[in-house]
XYZ file of C-alpha atoms in Angstrom:
577
model
C 90.457 15.035 -131.356
C 91.668 12.440 -128.856
C 95.439 12.208 -129.195
C 97.037 8.978 -128.024
C 99.813 6.577 -128.919
C 99.125 2.898 -128.377
C 102.291 0.835 -128.488
C 100.512 -2.307 -129.712
C 97.084 -3.796 -130.241
C 95.875 -5.809 -127.288
C 93.839 -9.039 -127.925
C 90.714 -8.046 -126.020
C 90.203 -5.146 -128.424
C 89.049 -7.684 -130.998
C 86.619 -9.202 -128.468
C 85.101 -5.804 -127.777
C 84.672 -5.165 -131.498
C 83.266 -8.638 -132.195
C 80.731 -8.374 -129.326
C 79.679 -4.857 -130.437
C 80.265 -3.607 -126.900
C 80.798 0.053 -127.820
C 77.555 0.420 -129.740
C 75.645 -1.545 -127.128
C 76.929 0.738 -124.371
C 75.846 3.733 -126.410
C 72.454 2.108 -126.854
C 72.152 1.530 -123.087
C 71.978 -2.249 -123.554
C 71.996 -3.530 -119.975
C 72.261 -7.145 -121.194
C 75.996 -6.532 -121.500
C 76.077 -7.038 -117.741
C 73.768 -10.061 -117.449
C 76.414 -12.110 -115.643
C 74.214 -11.477 -112.586
C 70.689 -10.280 -112.011
C 71.961 -7.541 -109.747
C 74.494 -6.240 -112.279
C 71.951 -6.147 -115.082
C 69.377 -4.357 -112.910
C 71.959 -1.798 -111.851
C 72.984 -1.198 -115.456
C 69.353 -0.710 -116.452
C 69.144 2.106 -113.901
C 72.512 3.820 -114.491
C 73.418 3.990 -118.178
C 72.015 7.464 -118.810
C 75.549 8.847 -119.174
C 76.288 7.125 -122.493
C 74.765 9.827 -124.736
C 74.935 12.965 -122.568
C 77.000 14.687 -125.239
C 74.611 14.172 -128.133
C 71.476 14.314 -125.937
C 72.174 16.557 -122.890
C 69.943 15.869 -119.905
C 69.917 19.561 -119.004
C 69.454 22.855 -120.808
C 72.858 24.225 -121.813
C 71.236 27.591 -122.508
C 69.773 27.825 -118.992
C 73.107 26.886 -117.371
C 75.069 29.364 -119.517
C 72.508 32.144 -118.914
C 72.539 31.599 -115.146
C 76.319 31.597 -115.018
C 76.631 34.736 -117.142
C 74.050 36.597 -115.063
C 75.709 35.573 -111.774
C 79.090 36.926 -112.898
C 77.519 40.069 -114.349
C 75.778 40.573 -111.000
C 79.062 40.723 -109.122
C 79.859 37.080 -108.249
C 83.638 36.635 -108.302
C 84.033 33.548 -106.105
C 82.332 30.167 -106.320
C 82.486 27.623 -103.488
C 81.417 24.106 -104.465
C 80.396 21.835 -101.574
C 80.090 18.127 -102.312
C 81.741 14.708 -102.320
C 82.919 12.121 -104.835
C 81.491 12.402 -108.315
C 79.777 15.692 -107.485
C 83.140 17.438 -107.153
C 85.822 15.492 -109.008
C 84.928 16.565 -112.565
C 84.314 20.203 -111.528
C 87.728 20.252 -109.829
C 89.348 18.817 -112.939
C 87.687 21.331 -115.257
C 88.189 24.442 -113.162
C 91.728 23.677 -111.982
C 92.883 22.744 -115.491
C 91.399 25.993 -116.833
C 92.520 28.102 -113.856
C 95.913 29.044 -115.221
C 94.354 30.475 -118.350
C 91.226 32.465 -117.712
C 88.788 31.315 -115.026
C 86.569 34.357 -114.657
C 85.842 33.534 -111.007
C 87.916 32.170 -108.161
C 86.714 28.585 -107.831
C 87.103 26.649 -104.577
C 86.013 23.144 -103.730
C 85.052 22.069 -100.198
C 85.082 18.276 -100.079
C 86.945 18.163 -96.764
C 85.883 17.907 -93.133
C 88.940 19.866 -92.078
C 88.266 23.055 -90.092
C 91.609 24.297 -91.460
C 90.338 24.009 -94.992
C 86.996 25.663 -94.117
C 88.762 28.602 -92.483
C 91.048 28.919 -95.515
C 88.014 29.253 -97.790
C 86.288 31.676 -95.444
C 89.404 33.866 -95.301
C 89.391 34.332 -99.056
C 85.663 34.632 -99.767
C 83.519 37.740 -99.350
C 79.966 36.437 -98.688
C 78.471 39.288 -100.748
C 80.330 38.272 -103.897
C 80.348 34.493 -103.336
C 78.059 31.887 -104.858
C 77.777 28.589 -102.967
C 76.886 25.462 -104.919
C 75.781 22.387 -102.971
C 76.104 19.340 -105.243
C 74.639 16.056 -104.053
C 72.703 13.581 -106.169
C 70.884 12.118 -103.193
C 70.801 15.350 -101.268
C 71.520 13.348 -98.112
C 75.275 12.833 -98.068
C 76.491 13.776 -94.603
C 79.639 15.758 -95.483
C 77.945 18.360 -97.729
C 75.108 18.787 -95.221
C 77.403 19.515 -92.301
C 79.932 21.596 -94.207
C 77.094 23.749 -95.578
C 75.789 24.155 -92.037
C 79.186 25.386 -90.835
C 79.620 27.705 -93.806
C 76.163 29.215 -93.345
C 76.851 29.844 -89.669
C 79.976 31.747 -90.610
C 78.330 33.769 -93.383
C 75.315 34.543 -91.159
C 77.533 36.774 -89.055
C 77.727 39.302 -91.888
C 74.642 38.533 -93.989
C 70.920 38.066 -93.125
C 69.412 34.642 -93.816
C 67.164 35.772 -96.673
C 70.059 37.435 -98.484
C 72.324 34.425 -97.897
C 69.709 32.128 -99.448
C 70.005 34.091 -102.700
C 73.696 33.079 -102.815
C 72.906 29.353 -102.613
C 72.442 26.972 -105.536
C 71.470 23.270 -105.350
C 72.490 20.655 -107.897
C 70.626 17.463 -107.010
C 68.364 14.752 -108.373
C 64.615 15.458 -108.539
C 62.687 14.813 -105.350
C 65.653 14.976 -102.983
C 65.576 16.583 -99.550
C 68.062 19.144 -100.828
C 65.673 20.158 -103.597
C 62.902 20.605 -101.033
C 65.108 22.673 -98.747
C 66.208 24.939 -101.581
C 62.628 25.573 -102.659
C 61.429 26.319 -99.113
C 64.274 28.732 -98.364
C 64.212 30.545 -101.686
C 67.657 29.651 -103.015
C 68.956 31.341 -106.144
C 68.451 28.242 -108.282
C 67.962 24.492 -108.316
C 69.444 22.435 -111.153
C 68.152 18.912 -111.507
C 70.478 16.022 -112.190
C 69.628 12.969 -114.249
C 68.804 10.027 -111.924
C 70.123 7.483 -114.457
C 73.600 9.027 -114.342
C 75.790 7.943 -111.427
C 78.051 10.468 -109.732
C 81.387 9.377 -111.211
C 79.863 9.287 -114.710
C 78.341 12.778 -114.364
C 81.146 14.957 -115.812
C 79.005 16.001 -118.786
C 75.815 16.457 -116.759
C 74.830 19.628 -114.924
C 77.169 18.585 -112.079
C 80.142 19.327 -114.314
C 78.652 21.821 -116.707
C 77.443 24.456 -114.204
C 80.936 24.914 -112.680
C 82.426 24.944 -116.185
C 80.073 27.730 -117.277
C 80.752 29.776 -114.132
C 84.502 29.442 -114.761
C 83.969 30.997 -118.188
C 84.154 27.925 -120.410
C 81.879 28.083 -123.477
C 79.563 25.129 -123.049
C 78.736 24.760 -126.716
C 82.392 24.459 -127.652
C 83.005 22.094 -124.743
C 80.123 19.862 -125.801
C 81.067 19.946 -129.471
C 84.302 18.213 -128.503
C 82.314 15.745 -126.436
C 79.911 14.955 -129.299
C 82.772 13.965 -131.610
C 84.342 11.831 -128.881
C 81.031 10.110 -128.222
C 80.776 9.263 -131.923
C 84.240 7.727 -131.978
C 83.911 5.864 -128.658
C 80.575 4.276 -129.624
C 81.916 2.748 -132.881
C 82.587 -0.983 -133.035
C 85.988 -0.393 -134.640
C 89.516 -1.391 -133.779
C 90.634 2.273 -133.806
C 88.034 3.300 -131.228
C 90.133 5.044 -128.560
C 87.978 3.743 -125.713
C 88.350 0.156 -126.961
C 92.102 0.610 -127.120
C 92.252 1.977 -123.598
C 89.976 -0.765 -122.206
C 92.064 -3.468 -123.903
C 95.267 -1.932 -122.582
C 93.935 -1.961 -119.009
C 92.247 -5.361 -119.135
C 94.929 -7.373 -120.921
C 97.607 -6.006 -118.594
C 95.298 -6.825 -115.682
C 95.167 -10.451 -116.881
C 98.961 -10.509 -116.741
C 98.999 -9.424 -113.088
C 99.431 -5.722 -113.805
C 96.440 -4.719 -111.690
C 97.750 -1.192 -111.056
C 98.804 1.655 -113.332
C 100.968 4.672 -112.671
C 99.452 7.942 -113.932
C 102.170 10.326 -115.064
C 101.588 13.934 -116.080
C 102.945 17.438 -115.578
C 101.489 19.323 -112.631
C 98.557 20.764 -114.580
C 97.200 17.341 -115.481
C 97.300 15.795 -112.024
C 93.786 16.904 -111.208
C 92.616 14.728 -114.112
C 94.292 11.878 -112.305
C 91.993 12.405 -109.307
C 88.934 12.060 -111.539
C 90.372 8.959 -113.276
C 91.279 7.504 -109.852
C 87.674 7.598 -108.696
C 86.196 6.371 -111.972
C 88.520 3.364 -112.263
C 88.829 2.326 -108.606
C 85.160 2.731 -107.625
C 83.813 1.211 -110.836
C 86.026 -1.891 -110.968
C 87.116 -2.433 -107.338
C 84.657 -5.027 -106.113
C 84.009 -8.758 -105.931
C 87.683 -9.299 -105.119
C 88.784 -7.662 -108.377
C 90.050 -4.214 -109.242
C 92.518 -1.981 -111.051
C 94.269 0.620 -108.877
C 95.350 3.975 -110.331
C 98.500 5.410 -108.716
C 98.780 9.153 -109.354
C 101.585 11.643 -108.670
C 104.395 9.081 -108.725
C 108.176 9.637 -108.951
C 109.380 8.012 -112.177
C 112.624 6.940 -110.454
C 110.500 4.321 -108.686
C 109.941 2.699 -112.085
C 113.547 2.299 -113.216
C 113.030 -1.463 -112.792
C 109.853 -3.232 -113.809
C 107.996 -4.303 -110.595
C 105.786 -6.579 -112.667
C 102.462 -5.475 -111.216
C 101.727 -2.249 -113.035
C 101.548 -0.398 -116.362
C 101.989 3.302 -117.103
C 99.597 5.876 -118.568
C 101.192 9.204 -119.501
C 99.440 12.477 -120.215
C 101.259 15.406 -121.759
C 99.277 18.578 -120.963
C 99.577 22.232 -121.787
C 102.323 23.934 -119.758
C 103.086 27.603 -119.262
C 106.852 27.062 -119.289
C 109.078 25.208 -121.728
C 111.112 23.944 -118.797
C 108.078 22.272 -117.202
C 107.326 20.298 -120.350
C 110.986 19.383 -120.831
C 111.377 18.255 -117.253
C 108.426 15.949 -117.624
C 109.721 14.490 -120.863
C 113.143 13.917 -119.284
C 111.585 12.144 -116.297
C 109.997 9.565 -118.605
C 113.411 8.439 -119.844
C 114.062 6.633 -116.548
C 111.096 4.246 -116.833
C 111.994 0.649 -117.518
C 111.040 0.116 -121.227
C 109.540 -3.310 -120.398
C 106.680 -1.663 -118.507
C 103.663 -1.369 -120.844
C 102.659 2.228 -121.472
C 100.066 4.381 -123.147
C 100.497 8.045 -124.142
C 97.857 10.797 -124.407
C 97.919 14.546 -124.926
C 95.511 17.340 -123.920
C 96.097 20.862 -125.239
C 92.945 22.695 -124.126
C 90.270 22.552 -121.470
C 87.703 21.678 -124.139
C 89.651 18.495 -124.903
C 89.006 17.338 -121.348
C 85.455 16.573 -122.486
C 86.828 14.097 -125.006
C 88.863 12.263 -122.395
C 85.972 12.134 -119.925
C 84.012 10.220 -122.550
C 86.905 7.969 -123.561
C 87.537 6.902 -119.965
C 83.853 6.428 -119.125
C 83.310 4.166 -122.126
C 86.605 2.310 -121.512
C 85.787 1.569 -117.874
C 82.308 0.381 -118.789
C 83.993 -1.951 -121.280
C 86.397 -3.187 -118.617
C 83.402 -4.032 -116.436
C 82.057 -6.127 -119.280
C 85.373 -7.967 -119.699
C 85.967 -8.431 -115.962
C 82.318 -9.352 -115.291
C 82.103 -6.597 -112.672
C 79.190 -4.148 -112.514
C 80.823 -0.743 -113.072
C 77.862 1.306 -111.835
C 77.431 0.404 -108.144
C 79.557 0.990 -105.021
C 78.323 -1.431 -102.330
C 81.213 -0.974 -99.924
C 80.973 2.833 -99.987
C 77.402 2.534 -98.703
C 78.370 0.061 -95.952
C 81.173 2.374 -94.735
C 78.726 5.309 -94.552
C 76.432 3.263 -92.348
C 79.245 2.509 -89.892
C 80.067 6.241 -89.592
C 76.430 7.060 -88.794
C 76.488 4.372 -86.080
C 79.598 5.946 -84.513
C 78.065 9.435 -84.572
C 74.975 8.039 -82.852
C 76.611 5.688 -80.345
C 80.005 7.316 -79.759
C 83.591 6.567 -80.701
C 84.839 2.991 -80.179
C 87.501 2.827 -77.473
C 91.077 2.764 -78.727
C 93.052 -0.455 -78.381
C 95.662 1.620 -76.494
C 96.838 5.174 -75.981
C 100.395 6.441 -75.808
C 102.274 9.685 -75.342
C 103.407 10.781 -78.773
C 106.348 10.226 -78.892
C 109.490 9.324 -76.884
C 111.167 12.197 -75.056
C 109.207 14.920 -76.839
C 105.806 15.208 -75.197
C 103.343 16.179 -77.920
C 100.203 14.820 -76.351
C 98.366 11.521 -76.332
C 97.801 9.432 -79.425
C 94.990 6.884 -79.779
C 95.631 3.651 -81.684
C 93.005 1.343 -83.152
C 94.005 -1.961 -84.709
C 92.705 -4.599 -87.059
C 92.339 -7.893 -85.169
C 95.436 -9.427 -86.734
C 97.559 -6.741 -85.029
C 95.807 -7.093 -81.652
C 99.040 -8.017 -79.835
C 100.658 -4.642 -80.499
C 100.928 -2.364 -77.454
C 102.832 0.695 -78.690
C 102.928 2.940 -81.751
C 106.188 1.662 -83.107
C 105.126 -1.920 -82.676
C 101.855 -1.276 -84.508
C 103.658 0.449 -87.382
C 106.246 -2.318 -87.492
C 103.547 -4.995 -87.716
C 101.626 -3.072 -90.376
C 104.554 -2.187 -92.618
C 106.213 -5.523 -92.008
C 103.248 -7.226 -93.609
C 103.959 -5.570 -96.985
C 104.990 -8.042 -99.686
C 105.532 -7.797 -103.467
C 102.308 -7.093 -105.337
C 100.728 -5.280 -102.379
C 99.931 -1.605 -102.279
C 100.159 0.846 -99.357
C 97.626 3.592 -98.741
C 98.005 6.474 -96.303
C 94.378 7.414 -95.684
C 94.675 10.881 -94.113
C 91.786 12.797 -92.566
C 94.074 15.805 -92.199
C 94.466 19.258 -93.727
C 96.858 19.247 -96.668
C 97.507 22.969 -96.481
C 99.866 24.742 -94.122
C 103.624 24.547 -93.731
C 105.072 21.075 -93.528
C 101.872 19.035 -93.487
C 101.706 17.639 -96.986
C 105.494 17.378 -97.173
C 105.546 15.058 -94.143
C 102.783 12.872 -95.550
C 104.484 12.682 -98.958
C 107.698 11.624 -97.216
C 105.877 8.640 -95.661
C 104.309 7.732 -99.004
C 107.632 7.944 -100.837
C 109.660 6.077 -98.161
C 107.261 3.117 -98.301
C 107.265 3.009 -102.109
C 111.046 3.251 -102.373
C 111.844 0.832 -99.545
C 109.373 -1.961 -100.379
C 108.979 -1.507 -104.137
C 105.184 -1.305 -103.986
C 102.560 1.178 -105.119
C 102.109 3.775 -102.381
C 99.116 6.119 -102.352
C 98.357 9.264 -100.380
C 94.584 9.488 -100.047
C 92.680 12.562 -98.833
C 89.891 11.864 -96.386
C 86.928 11.901 -96.642
C 87.313 12.258 -100.437
C 88.820 8.784 -100.902
C 85.869 7.132 -99.113
C 83.846 7.946 -102.227
C 86.652 6.880 -104.560
C 89.420 4.392 -103.896
C 87.653 3.443 -100.665
C 85.451 1.087 -102.699
C 88.465 -0.785 -104.112
C 90.208 -0.817 -100.724
C 87.274 -2.698 -99.216
C 85.827 -4.593 -102.165
C 88.862 -5.258 -104.344
C 91.626 -7.835 -103.916
C 93.040 -8.159 -100.406
C 96.445 -6.744 -101.262
C 96.216 -3.388 -99.525
C 98.016 -2.195 -96.388
C 96.377 0.856 -94.770
C 97.576 3.465 -92.290
C 94.619 5.691 -91.377
C 95.431 9.081 -89.848
C 93.288 11.606 -88.046
C 94.002 14.202 -85.385
C 92.534 16.467 -82.726
C 91.890 19.973 -84.044
C 93.654 22.963 -82.592
C 90.562 25.057 -83.341
C 87.558 22.903 -84.178
C 84.316 24.077 -85.783
C 81.250 23.135 -83.716
C 78.107 21.812 -85.380
C 74.511 22.051 -84.258
C 73.404 18.543 -85.303
C 74.494 15.034 -86.265
C 78.111 15.524 -85.168
C 79.600 17.572 -82.350
C 82.048 19.272 -84.684
C 83.793 18.918 -88.043
C 86.734 17.341 -86.233
C 84.420 14.779 -84.597
C 82.989 13.915 -88.020
C 86.463 13.327 -89.442
C 87.455 11.139 -86.488
C 84.272 9.104 -86.833
C 84.966 8.591 -90.536
C 88.526 7.465 -89.807
C 87.355 5.048 -87.111
C 84.575 3.812 -89.399
C 87.119 3.183 -92.133
C 89.224 1.062 -89.762
C 86.187 -0.961 -88.705
C 84.988 -1.560 -92.277
C 88.424 -2.485 -93.574
C 89.091 -4.773 -90.617
C 85.731 -6.534 -91.110
C 86.952 -7.433 -94.594
C 90.205 -8.867 -93.312
C 92.349 -5.971 -94.421
C 95.640 -5.033 -92.779
C 95.019 -1.650 -91.182
C 95.944 0.618 -88.278
C 94.197 3.866 -87.290
C 96.452 6.403 -85.578
C 94.654 9.438 -84.065
C 97.287 12.097 -83.376
C 97.149 14.741 -80.627
C 97.145 17.510 -83.285
C 97.648 18.028 -86.994
C 100.526 20.518 -86.848
C 103.367 20.249 -89.326
C 105.858 19.396 -86.594
C 103.684 16.513 -85.308
C 103.311 15.076 -88.799
C 107.039 15.470 -89.392
C 107.670 13.560 -86.181
C 105.400 10.790 -87.415
C 107.300 10.666 -90.706
C 110.559 10.259 -88.770
C 109.060 7.407 -86.702
C 107.859 5.669 -89.858
C 111.246 6.126 -91.488
C 112.934 4.559 -88.449
C 110.583 1.615 -88.466
C 111.211 1.055 -92.194
C 114.966 1.156 -91.639
C 114.693 -1.484 -88.911
C 112.545 -3.692 -91.103
C 114.998 -3.474 -93.991
C 117.873 -4.445 -91.707
C 115.911 -7.434 -90.440
C 115.033 -8.532 -93.966
C 118.661 -8.239 -95.039
C 119.780 -10.369 -92.092
C 117.113 -12.990 -92.896
C 118.354 -13.090 -96.471
C 121.915 -13.569 -95.264
C 123.161 -10.389 -96.872
């Protein structure tokens, strides 16, 4: 059962028990959120997740039978195409289980990157590959266009009617995707539950079909979930969801509006799911709690005052891996509030999905924030569609990138408060120079994270900012983050500083409709993010690089490092040091 270690009881736990919040959530009582008509109406429409364990909205037997028959029929690779809540829980389940006994190779395509698409194509035989397209609405642009590109590639070796039998749709009833699948004779259509929002859908068919294909026994998985649901719906002080909600909320009241998520490598994919659930559910109306995953504990040797720590010990294949993680925790300042959890099996993930979902719904109640909508995600999508229709906005300036090494031309787009900047270094100096205690920095990268030197260069930027300015620093994968932390970035407190990156593609993938290519889609999303953030008064710069090679990104990291060094010297001089 859920294993955790709460250091102390937080006051709001008593409020949650007194107000019977846990049982009212389980009973789908939308009056919990009657602090506004809009919040209550939204809750009335999206509380179907609260009893998915005890009352599944889909047939476990049908899902298990389909998965078993697909594998028995020769399927050895599954490619999941989707965005946001349609992919985060499946990634968590299949990647956590991968090191043990996934019976298929499971790959997720939630990226616009042609590099990532080619990587998947290089390792997937169309004849033994099952493609799942997961989209609640059936209309999200990224899955539509990525599917189009993948079908074009597979069509070179497989006729259309045969390819259709390798396609599966997971979508809400009545969607355009459901209609398309029926007309084209896809292998199967699995219907989602319309009252379950994407980020609360881990225990719906969106999470369960990938789990079954990976070889996880759904009955065992759901048995763990049923017990967790029972515990998390009790109005009791030892309810683990109440304890977690109180930990997050009471620290939030003390100015700790961020938490560092610490775990061995295997558990980091759970952090991605938690990141979306927390940031998108609570990051609105000028409020929000920001998860910071994959952080170096040496950055927490002194209490920065604006964050707490949540630690997850997970199963590890090597003794050294577990020991290294335990040793790293010793460097954290003991004055930083912390919470400990442990997961020993993939089935136990189901318990933690439920605990976090209940806890975040409780935080919404305490913060008077509707946890079930995402208004700023929708507005950002609309801006992207405008750009694809009307064309890219002109850059504020262009510049050879960079100095004596001619790498090509970079385009720079600026928030209005940085309008006086006329070169790359000046823009970066203005952006990073605006960072102050309590802020957070986000590197929003519409770039491939595979390939030599790419991720390393981006991580160097993230780490240099965190270490130099003592703030939370996040590396966000585009377009994934648009459906996750993107909501908090735009709707939460105005304490974010954003460097948005995109790049020309060395070998782009053309598209037949809606966007010229996958690269053009990514650039439009990056530009749309700049526009939407800037409209909300955020500090942001969009840098479109001439290419996404490792050497170009390393060069950018060196430029950023130089700018930071100059800023630190200036601050030291101002302080009279």
